[in-house]
PDB file of C-alpha atoms in Angstrom:
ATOM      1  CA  UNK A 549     -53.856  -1.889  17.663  1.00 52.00           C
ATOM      2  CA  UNK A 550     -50.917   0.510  18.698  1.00 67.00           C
ATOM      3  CA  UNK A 551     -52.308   3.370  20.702  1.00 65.00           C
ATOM      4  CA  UNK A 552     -50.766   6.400  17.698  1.00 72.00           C
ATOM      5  CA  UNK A 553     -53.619   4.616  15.347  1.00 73.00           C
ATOM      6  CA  UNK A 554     -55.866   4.390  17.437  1.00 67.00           C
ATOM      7  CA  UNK A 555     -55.206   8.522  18.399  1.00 68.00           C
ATOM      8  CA  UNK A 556     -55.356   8.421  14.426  1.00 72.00           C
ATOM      9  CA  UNK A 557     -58.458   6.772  13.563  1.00 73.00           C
ATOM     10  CA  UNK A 558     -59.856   8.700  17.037  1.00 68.00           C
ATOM     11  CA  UNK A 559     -59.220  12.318  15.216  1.00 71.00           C
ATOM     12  CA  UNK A 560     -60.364  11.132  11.813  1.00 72.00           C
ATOM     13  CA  UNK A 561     -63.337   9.814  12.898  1.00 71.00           C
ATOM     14  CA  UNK A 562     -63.836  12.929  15.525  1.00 69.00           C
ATOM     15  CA  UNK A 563     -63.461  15.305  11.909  1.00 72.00           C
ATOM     16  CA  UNK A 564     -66.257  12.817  10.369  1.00 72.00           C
ATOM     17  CA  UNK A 565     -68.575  13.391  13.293  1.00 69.00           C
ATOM     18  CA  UNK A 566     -68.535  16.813  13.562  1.00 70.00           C
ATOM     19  CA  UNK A 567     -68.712  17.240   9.875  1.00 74.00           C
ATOM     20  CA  UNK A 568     -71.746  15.158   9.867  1.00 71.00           C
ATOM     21  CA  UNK A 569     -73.588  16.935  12.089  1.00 72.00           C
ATOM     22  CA  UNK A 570     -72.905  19.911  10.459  1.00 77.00           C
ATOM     23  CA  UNK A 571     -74.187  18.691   7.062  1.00 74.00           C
ATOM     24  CA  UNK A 572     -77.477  17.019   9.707  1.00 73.00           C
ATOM     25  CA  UNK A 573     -78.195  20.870  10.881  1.00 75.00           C
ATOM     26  CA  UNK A 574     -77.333  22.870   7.067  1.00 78.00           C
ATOM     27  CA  UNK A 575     -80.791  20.440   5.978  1.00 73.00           C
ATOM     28  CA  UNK A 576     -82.265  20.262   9.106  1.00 73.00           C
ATOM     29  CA  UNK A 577     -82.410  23.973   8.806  1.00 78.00           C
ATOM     30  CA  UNK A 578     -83.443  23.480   5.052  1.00 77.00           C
ATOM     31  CA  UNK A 579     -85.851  21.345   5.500  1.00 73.00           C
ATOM     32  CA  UNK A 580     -87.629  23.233   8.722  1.00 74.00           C
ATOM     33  CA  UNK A 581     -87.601  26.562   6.119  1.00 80.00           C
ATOM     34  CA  UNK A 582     -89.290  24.399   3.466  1.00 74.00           C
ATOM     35  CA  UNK A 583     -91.607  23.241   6.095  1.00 72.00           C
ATOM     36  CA  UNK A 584     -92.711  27.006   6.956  1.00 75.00           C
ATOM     37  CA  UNK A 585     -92.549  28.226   3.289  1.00 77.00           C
ATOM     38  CA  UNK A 586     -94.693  25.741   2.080  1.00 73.00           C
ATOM     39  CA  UNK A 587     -96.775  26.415   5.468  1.00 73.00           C
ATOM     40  CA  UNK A 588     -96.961  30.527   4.363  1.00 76.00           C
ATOM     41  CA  UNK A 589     -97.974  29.070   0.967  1.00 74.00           C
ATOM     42  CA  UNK A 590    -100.836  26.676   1.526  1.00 70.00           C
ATOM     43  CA  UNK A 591    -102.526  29.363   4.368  1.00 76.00           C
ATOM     44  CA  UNK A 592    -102.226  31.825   0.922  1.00 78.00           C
ATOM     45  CA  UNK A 593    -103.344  29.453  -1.852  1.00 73.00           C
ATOM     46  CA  UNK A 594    -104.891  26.051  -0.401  1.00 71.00           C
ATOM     47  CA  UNK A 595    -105.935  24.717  -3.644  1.00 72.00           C
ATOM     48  CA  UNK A 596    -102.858  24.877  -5.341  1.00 70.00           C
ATOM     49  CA  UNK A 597    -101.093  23.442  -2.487  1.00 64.00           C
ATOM     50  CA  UNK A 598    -103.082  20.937  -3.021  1.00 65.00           C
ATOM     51  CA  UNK A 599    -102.016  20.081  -6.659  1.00 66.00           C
ATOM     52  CA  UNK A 600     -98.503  20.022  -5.923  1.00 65.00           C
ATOM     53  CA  UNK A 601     -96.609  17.365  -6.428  1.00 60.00           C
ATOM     54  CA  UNK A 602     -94.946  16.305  -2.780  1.00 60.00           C
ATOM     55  CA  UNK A 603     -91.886  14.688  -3.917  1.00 61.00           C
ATOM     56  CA  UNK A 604     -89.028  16.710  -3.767  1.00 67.00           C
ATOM     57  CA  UNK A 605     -90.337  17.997   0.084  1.00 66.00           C
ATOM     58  CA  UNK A 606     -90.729  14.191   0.534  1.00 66.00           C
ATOM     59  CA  UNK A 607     -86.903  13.431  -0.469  1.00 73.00           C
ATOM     60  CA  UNK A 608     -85.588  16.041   1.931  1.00 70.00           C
ATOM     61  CA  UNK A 609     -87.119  14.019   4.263  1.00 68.00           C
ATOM     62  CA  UNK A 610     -85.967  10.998   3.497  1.00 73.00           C
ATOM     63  CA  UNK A 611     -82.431  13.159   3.048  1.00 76.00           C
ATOM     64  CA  UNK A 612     -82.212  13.748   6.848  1.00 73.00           C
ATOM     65  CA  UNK A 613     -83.384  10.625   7.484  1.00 71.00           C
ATOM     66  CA  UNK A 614     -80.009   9.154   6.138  1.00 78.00           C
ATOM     67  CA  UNK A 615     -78.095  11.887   7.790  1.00 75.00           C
ATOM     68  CA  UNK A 616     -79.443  11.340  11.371  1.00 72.00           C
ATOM     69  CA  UNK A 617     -78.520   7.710  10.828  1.00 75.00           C
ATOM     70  CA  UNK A 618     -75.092   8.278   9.274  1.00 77.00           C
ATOM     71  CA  UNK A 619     -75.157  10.420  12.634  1.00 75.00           C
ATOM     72  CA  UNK A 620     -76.253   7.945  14.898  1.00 73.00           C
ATOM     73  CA  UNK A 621     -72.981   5.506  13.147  1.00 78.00           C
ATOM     74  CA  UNK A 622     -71.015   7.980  13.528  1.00 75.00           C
ATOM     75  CA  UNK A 623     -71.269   8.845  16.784  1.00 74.00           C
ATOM     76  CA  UNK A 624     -71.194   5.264  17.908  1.00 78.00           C
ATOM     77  CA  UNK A 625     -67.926   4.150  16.045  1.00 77.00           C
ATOM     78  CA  UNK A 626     -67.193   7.425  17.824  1.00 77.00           C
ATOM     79  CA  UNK A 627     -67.448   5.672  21.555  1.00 76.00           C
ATOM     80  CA  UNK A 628     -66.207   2.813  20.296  1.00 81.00           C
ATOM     81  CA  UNK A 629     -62.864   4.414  19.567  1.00 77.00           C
ATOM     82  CA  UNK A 630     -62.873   6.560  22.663  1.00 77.00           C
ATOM     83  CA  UNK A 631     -63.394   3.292  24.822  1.00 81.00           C
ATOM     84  CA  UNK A 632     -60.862   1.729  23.024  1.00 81.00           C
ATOM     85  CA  UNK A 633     -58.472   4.587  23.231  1.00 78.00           C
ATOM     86  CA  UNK A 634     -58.977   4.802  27.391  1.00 80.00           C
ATOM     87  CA  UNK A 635     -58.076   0.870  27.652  1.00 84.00           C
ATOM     88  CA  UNK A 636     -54.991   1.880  25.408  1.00 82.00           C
ATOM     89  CA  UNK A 637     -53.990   4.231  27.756  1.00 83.00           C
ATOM     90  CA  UNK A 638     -54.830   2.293  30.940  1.00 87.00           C
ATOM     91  CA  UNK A 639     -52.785  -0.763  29.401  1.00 87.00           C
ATOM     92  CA  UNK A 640     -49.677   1.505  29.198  1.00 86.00           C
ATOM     93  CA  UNK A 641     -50.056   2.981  32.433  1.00 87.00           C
ATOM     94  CA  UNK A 642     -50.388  -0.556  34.403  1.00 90.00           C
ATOM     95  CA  UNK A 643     -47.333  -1.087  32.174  1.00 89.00           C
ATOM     96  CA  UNK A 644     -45.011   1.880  33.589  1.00 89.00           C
ATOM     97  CA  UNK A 645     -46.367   1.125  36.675  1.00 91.00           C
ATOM     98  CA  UNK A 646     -45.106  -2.269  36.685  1.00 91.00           C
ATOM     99  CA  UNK A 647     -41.788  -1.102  35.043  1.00 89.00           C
ATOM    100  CA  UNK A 648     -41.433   1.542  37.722  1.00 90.00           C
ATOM    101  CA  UNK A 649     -42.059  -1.015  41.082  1.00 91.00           C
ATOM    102  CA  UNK A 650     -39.715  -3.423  39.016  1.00 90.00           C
ATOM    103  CA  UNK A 651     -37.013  -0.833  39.184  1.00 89.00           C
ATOM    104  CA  UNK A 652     -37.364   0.336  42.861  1.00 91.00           C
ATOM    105  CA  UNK A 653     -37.391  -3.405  43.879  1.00 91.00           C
ATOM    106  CA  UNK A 654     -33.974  -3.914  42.139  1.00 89.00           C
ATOM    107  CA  UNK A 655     -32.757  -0.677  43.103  1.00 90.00           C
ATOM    108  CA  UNK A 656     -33.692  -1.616  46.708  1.00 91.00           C
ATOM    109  CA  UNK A 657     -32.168  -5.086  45.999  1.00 88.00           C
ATOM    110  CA  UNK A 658     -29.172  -3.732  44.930  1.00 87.00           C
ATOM    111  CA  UNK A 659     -29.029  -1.342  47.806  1.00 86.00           C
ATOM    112  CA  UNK A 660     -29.346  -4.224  50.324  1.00 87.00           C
ATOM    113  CA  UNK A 661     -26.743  -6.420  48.303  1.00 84.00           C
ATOM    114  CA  UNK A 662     -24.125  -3.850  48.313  1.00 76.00           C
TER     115      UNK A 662
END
């Protein structure tokens, strides 16, 4: 992989990250009001907190559930690129270095020759 994709895929999936977590707080935040509202509610009216049907509270569960995992992937593919990037750029470093010592030997060969 040339290192301009992977300084490509590196951005895109730094934009994906971040905009993950930022959808992971908008309904952890949600869900933590929902949590306290329906908290207020059942100290107010415990029996009809007790008739309610739990399933939409239960889905925003299971809704940051997915986005913590997404999260989680995210965030590793994340590493996984920026390792992959630092080899990159370690590779073509020990490659100008080699270039570089190649041309001072010649250079200095040359020197010596003439």
């Amino acid at each position: 992989m040339q290192q301009s994709q992977l300084v490509n895929e590196f951005s895109n999936s730094f934009k994906d990250v971040l905009a993950t977590q930022q959808q992971y707080q908008r309904t952890k935040a949600a869900a933590d009001k929902l949590a306290n509202d329906f908290s207020k509610f059942s100290t107010t009216n415990p029996t009809e907190a007790q008739q309610l049907d739990f399933a939409e509270v239960q889905k925003s569960v299971a809704t940051l559930g997915q986005l913590g995992e997404q999260l989680n992937q995210q965030q590793s593919h994340y590493h996984q690129l920026t390792q992959q990037l630092a080899q990159a750029e370690k590779a073509e470093r020990q490659k100008k270095t080699k270039l570089i010592i190649c041309g001072i030997v010649v250079l200095w060969v040359l020197y010596l020759v003439f």
